[in-house]
Amino acid sequence: MFRSIKRVSALNSKLALSKVSAPSFIKPAMFAIPSMRSYSAAGGLTHDEIRERIFSVLNDFDKVKHENISETADFSKDLGLDSLDTVEVVMAIEEEFNVEIPDEDADSISTVAHAIKFISNSEGAN
């Protein structure tokens, strides 16, 4: 009598420790919730959104005066940024829009308008 109880309890403990498999048609991805917002999901960024976000990036730099920021502003002439500051601005724009700007393209970005044009032509920008 006690042997059967021991076997049943051993069987129950094995069942408790075993994995319960889900049906094959249920996949974990079906229930995944996106953890971050996708800005480009609604058809891409508008010119105004890109401009405002680049202005925001430029406002974060201490050397840049808010009143000098415009769409036609040149990074060195109008905003007073040196070459190292310009590289930092381009890197900040890369982070803001989650894109990678190749070095040869980064060297050609010298104005706010160039940056806006590059981001608007980038497929992966968000």
PDB file of C-alpha atoms in Angstrom:
ATOM      1  CA  MET A   1       0.000   0.000   0.000  1.00  0.00           C
ATOM      2  CA  PHE A   2       2.724   2.496   0.915  1.00  0.00           C
ATOM      3  CA  ARG A   3       4.726   1.573  -2.179  1.00  0.00           C
ATOM      4  CA  SER A   4       1.909   2.717  -4.473  1.00  0.00           C
ATOM      5  CA  ILE A   5       1.663   6.061  -2.659  1.00  0.00           C
ATOM      6  CA  LYS A   6       5.407   6.526  -3.084  1.00  0.00           C
ATOM      7  CA  ARG A   7       5.150   5.802  -6.823  1.00  0.00           C
ATOM      8  CA  VAL A   8       2.210   8.165  -7.283  1.00  0.00           C
ATOM      9  CA  SER A   9       3.978  10.997  -5.443  1.00  0.00           C
ATOM     10  CA  ALA A  10       7.135  10.433  -7.501  1.00  0.00           C
ATOM     11  CA  LEU A  11       5.075  10.544 -10.697  1.00  0.00           C
ATOM     12  CA  ASN A  12       3.323  13.743  -9.580  1.00  0.00           C
ATOM     13  CA  SER A  13       6.642  15.448  -8.811  1.00  0.00           C
ATOM     14  CA  LYS A  14       7.983  14.514 -12.261  1.00  0.00           C
ATOM     15  CA  LEU A  15       4.874  15.965 -13.887  1.00  0.00           C
ATOM     16  CA  ALA A  16       5.178  19.146 -11.849  1.00  0.00           C
ATOM     17  CA  LEU A  17       8.780  19.646 -12.976  1.00  0.00           C
ATOM     18  CA  SER A  18       8.220  18.831 -16.642  1.00  0.00           C
ATOM     19  CA  LYS A  19       7.593  21.566 -19.204  1.00  0.00           C
ATOM     20  CA  VAL A  20       4.135  21.980 -20.575  1.00  0.00           C
ATOM     21  CA  SER A  21       4.380  22.415 -24.299  1.00  0.00           C
ATOM     22  CA  ALA A  22       2.169  24.863 -26.117  1.00  0.00           C
ATOM     23  CA  PRO A  23       0.319  23.866 -29.247  1.00  0.00           C
ATOM     24  CA  SER A  24       2.445  24.295 -32.354  1.00  0.00           C
ATOM     25  CA  PHE A  25       0.187  26.961 -33.863  1.00  0.00           C
ATOM     26  CA  ILE A  26       0.833  29.326 -30.939  1.00  0.00           C
ATOM     27  CA  LYS A  27       4.090  31.178 -31.323  1.00  0.00           C
ATOM     28  CA  PRO A  28       5.575  33.521 -28.728  1.00  0.00           C
ATOM     29  CA  ALA A  29       5.851  36.292 -31.336  1.00  0.00           C
ATOM     30  CA  MET A  30       2.075  36.316 -31.722  1.00  0.00           C
ATOM     31  CA  PHE A  31       1.762  37.803 -28.264  1.00  0.00           C
ATOM     32  CA  ALA A  32       4.812  40.073 -28.269  1.00  0.00           C
ATOM     33  CA  ILE A  33       4.202  43.700 -27.416  1.00  0.00           C
ATOM     34  CA  PRO A  34       6.498  46.219 -29.108  1.00  0.00           C
ATOM     35  CA  SER A  35       8.803  47.761 -26.531  1.00  0.00           C
ATOM     36  CA  MET A  36       9.535  50.981 -28.411  1.00  0.00           C
ATOM     37  CA  ARG A  37       7.683  53.349 -30.630  1.00  0.00           C
ATOM     38  CA  SER A  38       8.389  53.159 -34.329  1.00  0.00           C
ATOM     39  CA  TYR A  39       8.278  56.693 -35.693  1.00  0.00           C
ATOM     40  CA  SER A  40       8.382  55.563 -39.297  1.00  0.00           C
ATOM     41  CA  ALA A  41       5.466  53.147 -39.004  1.00  0.00           C
ATOM     42  CA  ALA A  42       2.962  55.776 -40.099  1.00  0.00           C
ATOM     43  CA  GLY A  43       4.555  56.458 -43.473  1.00  0.00           C
ATOM     44  CA  GLY A  44       7.807  58.214 -42.664  1.00  0.00           C
ATOM     45  CA  LEU A  45       8.880  61.485 -41.172  1.00  0.00           C
ATOM     46  CA  THR A  46       7.654  64.795 -42.476  1.00  0.00           C
ATOM     47  CA  HIS A  47       9.971  67.670 -43.318  1.00  0.00           C
ATOM     48  CA  ASP A  48       8.690  69.621 -40.301  1.00  0.00           C
ATOM     49  CA  GLU A  49       9.297  66.705 -37.906  1.00  0.00           C
ATOM     50  CA  ILE A  50      12.857  66.294 -39.167  1.00  0.00           C
ATOM     51  CA  ARG A  51      13.536  70.042 -38.937  1.00  0.00           C
ATOM     52  CA  GLU A  52      12.193  70.317 -35.384  1.00  0.00           C
ATOM     53  CA  ARG A  53      14.175  67.312 -34.171  1.00  0.00           C
ATOM     54  CA  ILE A  54      17.398  68.635 -35.750  1.00  0.00           C
ATOM     55  CA  PHE A  55      16.738  72.033 -34.153  1.00  0.00           C
ATOM     56  CA  SER A  56      16.316  70.217 -30.836  1.00  0.00           C
ATOM     57  CA  VAL A  57      19.642  68.420 -31.321  1.00  0.00           C
ATOM     58  CA  LEU A  58      21.360  71.739 -32.079  1.00  0.00           C
ATOM     59  CA  ASN A  59      19.792  73.377 -29.010  1.00  0.00           C
ATOM     60  CA  ASP A  60      21.533  70.769 -26.848  1.00  0.00           C
ATOM     61  CA  PHE A  61      24.941  72.177 -27.853  1.00  0.00           C
ATOM     62  CA  ASP A  62      26.186  74.943 -25.569  1.00  0.00           C
ATOM     63  CA  LYS A  63      28.029  76.806 -28.358  1.00  0.00           C
ATOM     64  CA  VAL A  64      24.887  77.199 -30.467  1.00  0.00           C
ATOM     65  CA  LYS A  65      22.690  80.213 -29.798  1.00  0.00           C
ATOM     66  CA  HIS A  66      18.997  79.464 -30.168  1.00  0.00           C
ATOM     67  CA  GLU A  67      18.315  82.582 -32.235  1.00  0.00           C
ATOM     68  CA  ASN A  68      20.924  81.583 -34.855  1.00  0.00           C
ATOM     69  CA  ILE A  69      19.309  78.234 -35.656  1.00  0.00           C
ATOM     70  CA  SER A  70      17.458  78.236 -38.956  1.00  0.00           C
ATOM     71  CA  GLU A  71      16.971  75.865 -41.834  1.00  0.00           C
ATOM     72  CA  THR A  72      19.585  77.712 -43.902  1.00  0.00           C
ATOM     73  CA  ALA A  73      22.146  77.997 -41.077  1.00  0.00           C
ATOM     74  CA  ASP A  74      25.687  76.851 -41.809  1.00  0.00           C
ATOM     75  CA  PHE A  75      27.258  74.904 -38.955  1.00  0.00           C
ATOM     76  CA  SER A  76      30.552  76.823 -38.993  1.00  0.00           C
ATOM     77  CA  LYS A  77      29.632  80.282 -40.343  1.00  0.00           C
ATOM     78  CA  ASP A  78      26.244  80.865 -38.711  1.00  0.00           C
ATOM     79  CA  LEU A  79      26.353  78.606 -35.655  1.00  0.00           C
ATOM     80  CA  GLY A  80      30.052  79.028 -34.807  1.00  0.00           C
ATOM     81  CA  LEU A  81      30.869  75.319 -34.706  1.00  0.00           C
ATOM     82  CA  ASP A  82      34.348  74.049 -35.509  1.00  0.00           C
ATOM     83  CA  SER A  83      35.057  70.803 -37.369  1.00  0.00           C
ATOM     84  CA  LEU A  84      34.997  68.678 -34.210  1.00  0.00           C
ATOM     85  CA  ASP A  85      31.687  70.219 -33.150  1.00  0.00           C
ATOM     86  CA  THR A  86      30.277  69.484 -36.604  1.00  0.00           C
ATOM     87  CA  VAL A  87      31.289  65.830 -36.257  1.00  0.00           C
ATOM     88  CA  GLU A  88      29.561  65.730 -32.861  1.00  0.00           C
ATOM     89  CA  VAL A  89      26.417  67.283 -34.368  1.00  0.00           C
ATOM     90  CA  VAL A  90      26.351  64.672 -37.134  1.00  0.00           C
ATOM     91  CA  MET A  91      26.813  61.908 -34.558  1.00  0.00           C
ATOM     92  CA  ALA A  92      23.976  63.338 -32.465  1.00  0.00           C
ATOM     93  CA  ILE A  93      21.758  63.418 -35.570  1.00  0.00           C
ATOM     94  CA  GLU A  94      22.638  59.769 -36.224  1.00  0.00           C
ATOM     95  CA  GLU A  95      21.544  58.881 -32.700  1.00  0.00           C
ATOM     96  CA  GLU A  96      18.392  60.988 -32.869  1.00  0.00           C
ATOM     97  CA  PHE A  97      17.148  59.383 -36.085  1.00  0.00           C
ATOM     98  CA  ASN A  98      18.691  55.941 -35.554  1.00  0.00           C
ATOM     99  CA  VAL A  99      20.632  56.008 -38.832  1.00  0.00           C
ATOM    100  CA  GLU A 100      24.242  55.500 -39.783  1.00  0.00           C
ATOM    101  CA  ILE A 101      25.695  58.264 -41.922  1.00  0.00           C
ATOM    102  CA  PRO A 102      28.696  57.129 -43.995  1.00  0.00           C
ATOM    103  CA  ASP A 103      31.850  59.215 -43.545  1.00  0.00           C
ATOM    104  CA  GLU A 104      31.788  60.646 -47.072  1.00  0.00           C
ATOM    105  CA  ASP A 105      28.181  61.791 -46.584  1.00  0.00           C
ATOM    106  CA  ALA A 106      28.920  63.101 -43.092  1.00  0.00           C
ATOM    107  CA  ASP A 107      31.697  65.290 -44.515  1.00  0.00           C
ATOM    108  CA  SER A 108      29.230  66.897 -46.931  1.00  0.00           C
ATOM    109  CA  ILE A 109      26.717  67.820 -44.215  1.00  0.00           C
ATOM    110  CA  SER A 110      27.619  71.401 -43.361  1.00  0.00           C
ATOM    111  CA  THR A 111      24.214  73.056 -43.044  1.00  0.00           C
ATOM    112  CA  VAL A 112      20.912  72.310 -41.385  1.00  0.00           C
ATOM    113  CA  ALA A 113      19.340  71.997 -44.847  1.00  0.00           C
ATOM    114  CA  HIS A 114      21.881  69.313 -45.843  1.00  0.00           C
ATOM    115  CA  ALA A 115      21.098  67.371 -42.663  1.00  0.00           C
ATOM    116  CA  ILE A 116      17.343  67.600 -43.269  1.00  0.00           C
ATOM    117  CA  LYS A 117      17.761  66.459 -46.872  1.00  0.00           C
ATOM    118  CA  PHE A 118      19.953  63.502 -45.869  1.00  0.00           C
ATOM    119  CA  ILE A 119      17.531  62.324 -43.172  1.00  0.00           C
ATOM    120  CA  SER A 120      14.499  62.729 -45.439  1.00  0.00           C
ATOM    121  CA  ASN A 121      16.230  60.561 -48.074  1.00  0.00           C
ATOM    122  CA  SER A 122      17.251  57.890 -45.529  1.00  0.00           C
ATOM    123  CA  GLU A 123      14.906  54.921 -45.628  1.00  0.00           C
ATOM    124  CA  GLY A 124      15.661  53.707 -42.112  1.00  0.00           C
ATOM    125  CA  ALA A 125      15.304  57.050 -40.341  1.00  0.00           C
ATOM    126  CA  ASN A 126      12.771  57.112 -37.549  1.00  0.00           C
TER     127      ASN A 126
END
